CSV table of C-alpha atoms in Angstrom, one decimal:
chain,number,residue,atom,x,y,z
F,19,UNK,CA,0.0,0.0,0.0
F,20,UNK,CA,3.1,2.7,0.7
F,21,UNK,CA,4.3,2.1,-2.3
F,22,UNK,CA,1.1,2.7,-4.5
F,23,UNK,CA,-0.1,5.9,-1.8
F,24,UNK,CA,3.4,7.4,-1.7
F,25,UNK,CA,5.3,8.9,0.8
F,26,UNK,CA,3.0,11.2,1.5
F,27,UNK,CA,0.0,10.1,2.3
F,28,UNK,CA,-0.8,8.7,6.0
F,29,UNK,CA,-1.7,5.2,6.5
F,30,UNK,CA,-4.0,4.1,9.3
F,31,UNK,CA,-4.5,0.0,10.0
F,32,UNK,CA,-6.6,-1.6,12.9
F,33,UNK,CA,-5.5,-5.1,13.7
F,34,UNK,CA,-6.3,-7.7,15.2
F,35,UNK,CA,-5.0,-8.2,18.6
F,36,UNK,CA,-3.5,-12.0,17.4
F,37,UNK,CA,-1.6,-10.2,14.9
F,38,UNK,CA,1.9,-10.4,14.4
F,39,UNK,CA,4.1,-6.9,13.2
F,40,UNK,CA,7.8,-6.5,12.1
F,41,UNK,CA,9.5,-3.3,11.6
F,42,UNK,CA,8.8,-3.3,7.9
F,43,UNK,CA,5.3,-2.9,8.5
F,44,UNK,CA,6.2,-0.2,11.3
F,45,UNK,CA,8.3,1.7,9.3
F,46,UNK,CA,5.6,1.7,6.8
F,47,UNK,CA,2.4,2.7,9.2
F,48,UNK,CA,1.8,6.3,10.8
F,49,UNK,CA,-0.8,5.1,13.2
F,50,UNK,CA,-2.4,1.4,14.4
F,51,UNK,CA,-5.0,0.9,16.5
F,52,UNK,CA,-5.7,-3.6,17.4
F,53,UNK,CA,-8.9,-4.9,19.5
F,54,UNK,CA,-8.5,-4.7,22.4
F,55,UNK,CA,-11.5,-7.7,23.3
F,56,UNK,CA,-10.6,-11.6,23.0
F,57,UNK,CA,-13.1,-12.9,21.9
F,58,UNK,CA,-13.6,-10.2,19.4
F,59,UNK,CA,-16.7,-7.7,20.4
F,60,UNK,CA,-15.2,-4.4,19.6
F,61,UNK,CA,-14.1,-4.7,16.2
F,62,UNK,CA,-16.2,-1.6,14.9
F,63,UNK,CA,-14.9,0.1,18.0
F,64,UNK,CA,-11.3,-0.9,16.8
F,65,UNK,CA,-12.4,0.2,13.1
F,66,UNK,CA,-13.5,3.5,14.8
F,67,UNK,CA,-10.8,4.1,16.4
F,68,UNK,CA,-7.9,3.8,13.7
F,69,UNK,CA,-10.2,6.0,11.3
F,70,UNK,CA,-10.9,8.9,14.1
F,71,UNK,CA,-7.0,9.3,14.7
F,72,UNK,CA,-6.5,9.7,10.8
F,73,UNK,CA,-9.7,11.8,10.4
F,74,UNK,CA,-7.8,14.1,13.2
F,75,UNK,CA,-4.6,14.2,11.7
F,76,UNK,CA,-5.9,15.2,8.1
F,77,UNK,CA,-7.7,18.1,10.0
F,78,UNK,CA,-4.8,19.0,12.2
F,79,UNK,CA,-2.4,18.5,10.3
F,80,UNK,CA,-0.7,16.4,12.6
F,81,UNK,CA,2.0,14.0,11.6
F,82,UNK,CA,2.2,11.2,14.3
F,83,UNK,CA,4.7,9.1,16.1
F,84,UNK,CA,3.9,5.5,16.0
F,85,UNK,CA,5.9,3.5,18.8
F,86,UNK,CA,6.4,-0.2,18.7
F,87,UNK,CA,7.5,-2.4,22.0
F,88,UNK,CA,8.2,-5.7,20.4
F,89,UNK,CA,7.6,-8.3,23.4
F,90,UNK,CA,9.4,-11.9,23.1
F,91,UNK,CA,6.4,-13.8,24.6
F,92,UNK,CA,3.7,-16.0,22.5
F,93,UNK,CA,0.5,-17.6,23.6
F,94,UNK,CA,-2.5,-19.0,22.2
F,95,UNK,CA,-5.7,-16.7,22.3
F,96,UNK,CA,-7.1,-19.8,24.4
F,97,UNK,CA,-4.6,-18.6,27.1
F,98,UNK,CA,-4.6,-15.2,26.3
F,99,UNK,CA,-8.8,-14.4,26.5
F,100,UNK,CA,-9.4,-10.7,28.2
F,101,UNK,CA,-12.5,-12.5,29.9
F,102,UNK,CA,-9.8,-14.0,32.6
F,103,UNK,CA,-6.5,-12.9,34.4
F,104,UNK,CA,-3.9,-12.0,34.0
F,105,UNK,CA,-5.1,-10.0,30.0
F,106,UNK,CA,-8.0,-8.9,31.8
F,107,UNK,CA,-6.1,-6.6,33.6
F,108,UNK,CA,-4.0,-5.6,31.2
F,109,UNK,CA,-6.0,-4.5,28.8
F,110,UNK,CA,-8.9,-3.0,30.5
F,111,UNK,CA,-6.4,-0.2,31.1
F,112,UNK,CA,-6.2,0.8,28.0
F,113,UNK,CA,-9.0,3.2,28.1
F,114,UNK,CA,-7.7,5.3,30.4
F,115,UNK,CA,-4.1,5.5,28.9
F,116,UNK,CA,-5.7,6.2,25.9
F,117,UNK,CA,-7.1,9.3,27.5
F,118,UNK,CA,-4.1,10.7,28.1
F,119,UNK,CA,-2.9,13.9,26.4
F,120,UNK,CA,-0.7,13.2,23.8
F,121,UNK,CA,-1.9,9.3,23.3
F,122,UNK,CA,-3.9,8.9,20.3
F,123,UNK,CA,-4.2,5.1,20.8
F,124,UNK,CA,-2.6,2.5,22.7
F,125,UNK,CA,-2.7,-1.3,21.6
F,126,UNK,CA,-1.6,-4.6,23.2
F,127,UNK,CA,-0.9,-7.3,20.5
F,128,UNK,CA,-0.7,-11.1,21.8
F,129,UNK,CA,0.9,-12.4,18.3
F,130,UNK,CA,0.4,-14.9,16.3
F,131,UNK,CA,1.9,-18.0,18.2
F,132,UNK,CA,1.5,-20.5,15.6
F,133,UNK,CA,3.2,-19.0,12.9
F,134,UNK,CA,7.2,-19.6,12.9
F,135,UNK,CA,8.1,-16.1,11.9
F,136,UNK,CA,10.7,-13.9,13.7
F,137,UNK,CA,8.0,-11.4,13.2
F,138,UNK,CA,5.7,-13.7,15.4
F,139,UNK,CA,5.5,-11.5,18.9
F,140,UNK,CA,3.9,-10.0,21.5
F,141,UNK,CA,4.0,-6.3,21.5
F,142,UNK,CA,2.9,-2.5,22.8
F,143,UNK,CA,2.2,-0.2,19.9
F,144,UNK,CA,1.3,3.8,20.7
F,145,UNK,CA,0.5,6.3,18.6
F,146,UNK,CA,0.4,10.2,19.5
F,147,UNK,CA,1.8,13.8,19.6
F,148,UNK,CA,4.3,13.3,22.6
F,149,UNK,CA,7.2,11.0,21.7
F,150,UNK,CA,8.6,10.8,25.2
F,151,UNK,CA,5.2,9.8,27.1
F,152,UNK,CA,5.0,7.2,24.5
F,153,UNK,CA,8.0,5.6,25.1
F,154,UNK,CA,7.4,5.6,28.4
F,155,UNK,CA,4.6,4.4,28.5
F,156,UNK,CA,5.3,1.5,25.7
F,157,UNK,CA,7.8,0.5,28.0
F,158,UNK,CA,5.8,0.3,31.1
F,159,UNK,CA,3.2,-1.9,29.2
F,160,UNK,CA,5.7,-4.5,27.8
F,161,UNK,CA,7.4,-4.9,31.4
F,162,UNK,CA,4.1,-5.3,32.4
F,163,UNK,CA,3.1,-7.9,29.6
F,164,UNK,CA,6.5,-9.9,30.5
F,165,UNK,CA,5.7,-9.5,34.4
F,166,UNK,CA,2.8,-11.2,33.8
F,167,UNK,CA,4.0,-14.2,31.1
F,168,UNK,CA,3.8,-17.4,33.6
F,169,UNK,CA,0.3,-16.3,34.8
F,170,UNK,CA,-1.8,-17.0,31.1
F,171,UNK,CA,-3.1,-19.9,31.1
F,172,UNK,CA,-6.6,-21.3,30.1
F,173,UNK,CA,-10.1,-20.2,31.4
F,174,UNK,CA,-11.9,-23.4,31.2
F,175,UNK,CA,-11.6,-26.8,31.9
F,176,UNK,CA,-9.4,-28.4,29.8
F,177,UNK,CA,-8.6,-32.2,29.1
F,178,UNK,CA,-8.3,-34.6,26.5
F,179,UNK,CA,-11.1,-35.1,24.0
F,180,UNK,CA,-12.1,-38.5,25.6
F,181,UNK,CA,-11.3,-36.8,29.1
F,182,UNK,CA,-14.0,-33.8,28.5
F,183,UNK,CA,-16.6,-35.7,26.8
F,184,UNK,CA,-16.5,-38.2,30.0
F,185,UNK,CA,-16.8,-35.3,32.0
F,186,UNK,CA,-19.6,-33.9,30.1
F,187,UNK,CA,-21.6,-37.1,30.0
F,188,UNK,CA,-21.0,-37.1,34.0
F,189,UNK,CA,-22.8,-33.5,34.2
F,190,UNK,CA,-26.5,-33.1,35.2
F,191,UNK,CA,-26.4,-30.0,33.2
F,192,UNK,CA,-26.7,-29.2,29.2
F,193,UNK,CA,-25.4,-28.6,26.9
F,194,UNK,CA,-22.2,-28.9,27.9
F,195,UNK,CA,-20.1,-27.3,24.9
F,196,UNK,CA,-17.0,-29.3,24.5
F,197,UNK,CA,-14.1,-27.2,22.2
F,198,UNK,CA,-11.9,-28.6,19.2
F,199,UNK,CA,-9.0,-26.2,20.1
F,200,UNK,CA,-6.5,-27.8,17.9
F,201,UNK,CA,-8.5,-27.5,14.9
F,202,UNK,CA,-10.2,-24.0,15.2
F,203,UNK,CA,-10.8,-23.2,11.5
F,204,UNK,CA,-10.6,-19.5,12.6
F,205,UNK,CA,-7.2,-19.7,14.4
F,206,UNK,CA,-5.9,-21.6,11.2
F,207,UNK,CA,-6.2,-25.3,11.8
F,208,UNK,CA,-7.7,-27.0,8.7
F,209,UNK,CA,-10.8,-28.1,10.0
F,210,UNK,CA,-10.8,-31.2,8.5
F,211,UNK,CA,-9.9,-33.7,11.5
F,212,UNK,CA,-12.9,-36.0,12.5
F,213,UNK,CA,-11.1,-37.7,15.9
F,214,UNK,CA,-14.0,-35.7,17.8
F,215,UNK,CA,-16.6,-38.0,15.9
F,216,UNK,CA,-14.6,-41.0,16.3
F,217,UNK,CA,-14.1,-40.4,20.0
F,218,UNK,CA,-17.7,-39.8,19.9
F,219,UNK,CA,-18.9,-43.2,18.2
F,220,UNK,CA,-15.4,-45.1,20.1
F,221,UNK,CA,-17.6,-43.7,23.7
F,222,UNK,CA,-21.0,-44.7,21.8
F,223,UNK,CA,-22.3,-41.3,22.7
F,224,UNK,CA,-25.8,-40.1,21.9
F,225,UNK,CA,-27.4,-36.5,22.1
F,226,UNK,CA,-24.6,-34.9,20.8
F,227,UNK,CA,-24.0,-32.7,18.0
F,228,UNK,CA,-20.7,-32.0,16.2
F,229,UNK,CA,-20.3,-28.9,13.9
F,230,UNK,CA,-18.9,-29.2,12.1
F,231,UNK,CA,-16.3,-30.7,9.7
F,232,UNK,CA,-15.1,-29.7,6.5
F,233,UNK,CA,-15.3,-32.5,3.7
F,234,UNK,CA,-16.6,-31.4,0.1
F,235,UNK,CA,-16.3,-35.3,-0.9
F,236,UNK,CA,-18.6,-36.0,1.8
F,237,UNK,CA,-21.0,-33.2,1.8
F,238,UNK,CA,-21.7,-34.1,-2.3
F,239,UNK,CA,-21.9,-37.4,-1.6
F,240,UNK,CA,-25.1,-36.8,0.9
F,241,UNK,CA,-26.5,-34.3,-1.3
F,242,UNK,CA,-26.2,-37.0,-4.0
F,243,UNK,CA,-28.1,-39.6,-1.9
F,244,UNK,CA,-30.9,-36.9,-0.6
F,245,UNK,CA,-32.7,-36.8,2.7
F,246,UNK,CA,-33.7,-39.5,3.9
F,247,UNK,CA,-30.8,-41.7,2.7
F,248,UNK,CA,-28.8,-43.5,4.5
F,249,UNK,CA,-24.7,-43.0,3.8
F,250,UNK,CA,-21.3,-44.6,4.4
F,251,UNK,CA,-18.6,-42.1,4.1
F,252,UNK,CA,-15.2,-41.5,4.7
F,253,UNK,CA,-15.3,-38.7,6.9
F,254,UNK,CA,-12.4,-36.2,7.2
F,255,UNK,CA,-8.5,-35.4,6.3
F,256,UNK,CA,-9.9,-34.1,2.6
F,257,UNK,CA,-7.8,-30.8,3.1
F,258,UNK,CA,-4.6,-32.2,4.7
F,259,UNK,CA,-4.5,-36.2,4.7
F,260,UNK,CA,-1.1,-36.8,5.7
F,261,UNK,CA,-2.3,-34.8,9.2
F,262,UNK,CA,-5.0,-37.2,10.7
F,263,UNK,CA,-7.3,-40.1,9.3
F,264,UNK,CA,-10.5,-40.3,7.8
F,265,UNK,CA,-13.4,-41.9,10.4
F,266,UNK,CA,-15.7,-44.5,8.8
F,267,UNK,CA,-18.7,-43.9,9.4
F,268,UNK,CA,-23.0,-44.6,8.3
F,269,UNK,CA,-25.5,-42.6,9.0
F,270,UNK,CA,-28.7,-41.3,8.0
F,271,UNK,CA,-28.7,-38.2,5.9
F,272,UNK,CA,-31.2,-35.4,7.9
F,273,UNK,CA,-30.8,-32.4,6.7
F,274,UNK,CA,-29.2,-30.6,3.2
F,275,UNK,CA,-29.1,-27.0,3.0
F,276,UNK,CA,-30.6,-25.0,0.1
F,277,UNK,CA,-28.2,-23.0,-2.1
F,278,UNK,CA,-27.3,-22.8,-5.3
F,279,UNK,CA,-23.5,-22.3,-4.7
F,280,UNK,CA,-21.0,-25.3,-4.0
F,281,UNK,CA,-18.5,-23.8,-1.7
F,282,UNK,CA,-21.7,-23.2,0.9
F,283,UNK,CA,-23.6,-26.8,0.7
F,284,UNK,CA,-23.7,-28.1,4.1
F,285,UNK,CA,-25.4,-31.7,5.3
F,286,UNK,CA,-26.5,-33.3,8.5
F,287,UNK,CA,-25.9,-37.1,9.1
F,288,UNK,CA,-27.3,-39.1,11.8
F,289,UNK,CA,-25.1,-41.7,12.8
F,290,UNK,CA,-27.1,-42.8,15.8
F,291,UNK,CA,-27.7,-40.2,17.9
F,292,UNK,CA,-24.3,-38.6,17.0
F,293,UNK,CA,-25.9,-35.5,14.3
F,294,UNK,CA,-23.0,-34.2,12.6
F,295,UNK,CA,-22.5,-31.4,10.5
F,296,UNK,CA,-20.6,-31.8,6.6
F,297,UNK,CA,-19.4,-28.4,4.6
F,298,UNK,CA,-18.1,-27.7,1.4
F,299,UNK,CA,-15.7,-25.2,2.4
F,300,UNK,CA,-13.7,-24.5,6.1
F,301,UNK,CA,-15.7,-22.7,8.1
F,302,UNK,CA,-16.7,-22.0,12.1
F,303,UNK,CA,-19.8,-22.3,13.9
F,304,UNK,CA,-19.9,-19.4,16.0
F,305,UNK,CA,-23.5,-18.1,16.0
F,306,UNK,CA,-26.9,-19.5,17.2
F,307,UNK,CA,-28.4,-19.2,13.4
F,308,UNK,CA,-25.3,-21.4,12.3
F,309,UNK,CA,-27.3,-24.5,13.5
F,310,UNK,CA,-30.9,-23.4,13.5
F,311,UNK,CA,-30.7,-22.7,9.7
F,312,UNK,CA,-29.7,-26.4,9.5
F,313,UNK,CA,-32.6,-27.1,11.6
F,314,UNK,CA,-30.6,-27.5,15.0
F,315,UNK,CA,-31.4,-26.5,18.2
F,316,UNK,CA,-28.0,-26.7,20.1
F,317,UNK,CA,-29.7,-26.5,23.1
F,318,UNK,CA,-31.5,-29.5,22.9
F,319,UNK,CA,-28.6,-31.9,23.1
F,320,UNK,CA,-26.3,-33.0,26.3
F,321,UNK,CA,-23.3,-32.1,24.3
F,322,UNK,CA,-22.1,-29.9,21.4
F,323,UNK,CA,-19.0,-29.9,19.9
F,324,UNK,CA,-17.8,-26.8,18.4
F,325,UNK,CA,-14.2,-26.0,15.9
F,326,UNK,CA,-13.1,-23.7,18.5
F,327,UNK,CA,-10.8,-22.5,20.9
F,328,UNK,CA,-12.3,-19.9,23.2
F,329,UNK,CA,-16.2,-19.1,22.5
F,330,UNK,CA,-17.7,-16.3,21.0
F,331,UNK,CA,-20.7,-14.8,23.0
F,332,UNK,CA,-23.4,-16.5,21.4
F,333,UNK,CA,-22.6,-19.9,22.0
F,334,UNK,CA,-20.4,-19.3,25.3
F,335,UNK,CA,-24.0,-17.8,26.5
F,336,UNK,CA,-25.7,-21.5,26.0
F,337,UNK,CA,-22.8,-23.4,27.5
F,338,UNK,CA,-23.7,-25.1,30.8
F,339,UNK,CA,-20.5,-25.1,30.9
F,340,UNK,CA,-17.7,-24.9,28.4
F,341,UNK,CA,-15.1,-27.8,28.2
F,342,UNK,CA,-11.9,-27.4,25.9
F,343,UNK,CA,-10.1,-30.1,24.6
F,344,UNK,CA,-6.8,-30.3,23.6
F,345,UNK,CA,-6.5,-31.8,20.9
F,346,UNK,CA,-4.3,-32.2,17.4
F,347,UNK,CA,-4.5,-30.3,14.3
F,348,UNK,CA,-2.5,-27.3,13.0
F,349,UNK,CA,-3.5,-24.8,16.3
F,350,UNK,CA,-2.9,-26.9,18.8
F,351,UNK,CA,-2.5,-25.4,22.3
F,352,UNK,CA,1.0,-27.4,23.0
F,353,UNK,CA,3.0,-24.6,22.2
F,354,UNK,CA,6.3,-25.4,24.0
F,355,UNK,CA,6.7,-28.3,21.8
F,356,UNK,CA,5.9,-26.9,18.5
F,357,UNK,CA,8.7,-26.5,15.9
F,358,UNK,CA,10.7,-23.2,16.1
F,359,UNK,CA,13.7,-22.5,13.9
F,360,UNK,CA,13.0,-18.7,12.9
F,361,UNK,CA,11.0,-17.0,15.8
F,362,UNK,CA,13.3,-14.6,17.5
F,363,UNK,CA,14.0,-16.3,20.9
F,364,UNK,CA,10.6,-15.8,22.9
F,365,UNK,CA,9.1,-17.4,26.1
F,366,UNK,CA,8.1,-19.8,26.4
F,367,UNK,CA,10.3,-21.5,23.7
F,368,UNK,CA,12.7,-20.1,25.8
F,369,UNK,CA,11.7,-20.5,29.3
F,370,UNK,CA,14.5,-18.9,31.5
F,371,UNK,CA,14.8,-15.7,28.5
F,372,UNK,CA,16.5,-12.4,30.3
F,373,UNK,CA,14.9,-9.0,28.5
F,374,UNK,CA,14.3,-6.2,28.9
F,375,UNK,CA,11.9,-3.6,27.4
F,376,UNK,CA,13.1,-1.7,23.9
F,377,UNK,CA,11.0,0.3,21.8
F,378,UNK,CA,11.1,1.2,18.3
F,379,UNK,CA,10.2,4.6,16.4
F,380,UNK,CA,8.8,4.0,13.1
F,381,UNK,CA,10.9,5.4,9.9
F,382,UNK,CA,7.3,7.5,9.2
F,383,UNK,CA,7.7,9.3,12.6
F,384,UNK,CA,11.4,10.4,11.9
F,385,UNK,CA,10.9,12.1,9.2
């Protein structure tokens, strides 16, 4: 984009908070403004934000300095949720910094953990009219951030898939919503893996609902047979088979969604008492409508089984309660073991790591 726009003109971006930064895109950037919610409520806020600062500086004239405090600590966003200690803290005083005079916006940025980048960070980014109160403050909020690095950890219950559908099946209440964490389609896993249905037909579960798994093979193939019909399929590893098996599995087919494009077909199969959800394409299931406009009530089953790490309001408000299990795929949550040849040496890759705070002027600022 700089190099289309020119030097001149000011660029303003709003990220998301799981982003990752490197001084090219710094140096490149006059103001940044990321959300400042995990899960994500405030993203017209964020968008809001990052266009009122360059509104302002078109009118004022002003030409900002944008600070960056790289941080050398990653987590997950399941460990990292602003719903529990210790990112509740530090971001809900972000606010108030941002009220400051001479703060036009202060961001925290949890980074991308999964991505082996040396750009893959946590990090404090301020942008304003007085350099020296930025640094400062930058500063303060990436000793902060560090302070805090052994206390994230997860907000829920956690176990293995087998271990958090036992416990769920143990539970008078419902539904208990259990949590693929390790293939979240919105976190970047493929969400292709079916071991959640075959943990669910190895336990012989019933009343439970899993949505939902991306197969194109499989979703034609029910669409092919029509309602009513009953199926054997293949289920699963369509997008990446050398990372996890297909499940065998027959069923009756319940439900097929009308539309006339490909990529959005979607099917229900039966496979007694275990209703799970096909798609065409990778997608999540984070709202309420997701299921009802396959003619699901998630509320009526003992357990649903979500692509997800942490829940997004809708469905965390029907969980009674939320389970997460940690399981495979390309987000899974154990990070200390995952490859790392070209991140910049970061906790907790590195789990006795000496630092302290730096921060970084972008070339825009200087000039």
């Amino acid at each position: 984009v700089r190099a289309v726009v020119g030097e001149r003109c000011l660029i303003s971006a709003s990220y998301d908070l799981h982003g990752n930064l490197s001084r090219r895109v710094i140096d490149n950037l006059d103001m940044l403004s990321a959300f400042r919610t995990a899960p994500h409520i405030d993203r017209e806020e964020t968008h809001k934000r990052a266009c009122d600062m360059l509104v302002r500086c078109l009118d004022e004239g002003i030409r900002p300095t944008l600070v960056w405090a790289p941080i050398p600590v990653l987590m997950p966003g399941e460990r990292s949720s602003t719903e529990y200690e210790p990112a509740k803290r530090l971001w809900s005083q972000l606010p108030a910094i941002n009220a400051r005079e001479g703060v036009m916006d202060v961001s925290l940025l949890v980074g991308y953990v999964w991505a082996d980048e040396a750009r893959a960070t946590a990090a404090a980014v301020l942008t304003g009219t007085r350099p020296e109160a930025l640094h400062k403050t930058a500063t303060e909020l990436a000793q902060q951030y560090w302070d805090a690095r052994a206390e994230f950890t997860f907000g829920v219950p956690t176990g293995t898939m087998a271990e958090v559908i036992a416990k769920a099946q143990s539970l008078p209440t419902r539904p208990v919503v259990l949590s693929d964490s390790g293939d979240n389609p919105t976190g970047g896993g493929t969400g292709d893996r079916a071991d959640a249905l075959a943990e669910l037909l190895r336990m012989k579960v019933r009343d439970a609902v899993l949505a939902g798994i991306a197969d194109r093979p499989g979703t034609e193939a029910c669409y092919q047979a029509g309602v009513g019909a009953t199926v054997t399929l293949k289920v699963g590893a369509t997008l990446d088979p050398q990372a996890s098996k297909p499940v065998e599995v027959t069923g009756k087919v319940r439900f097929l969604a009308k539309t006339d494009r490909l990529p959005e077909r979607q099917a229900v199969v039966d496979a007694n008492g275990i209703i799970f959800v096909l798609t065409a394409r990778r997608r999540p299931f984070h709202e309420i409508a997701d299921f009802t406009s396959l003619g699901l009530d998630p509320t009526a089953f003992k357990i649903v089984v979500v692509k997800a790490g942490y829940l997004v309001p809708p469905i965390a408000a029907i969980a009674n309660p939320n389970l997460m299990a940690l399981t495979d795929g390309a987000v899974n949550q154990d990070i200390e073991h995952l490859a790392s040849r070209h991140r910049v040496p970061t906790y907790p890759f590195v789990p006795d790591l000496q630092w302290t705070p730096t921060t970084i002027v972008s070339a825009r600022s200087k000039r």
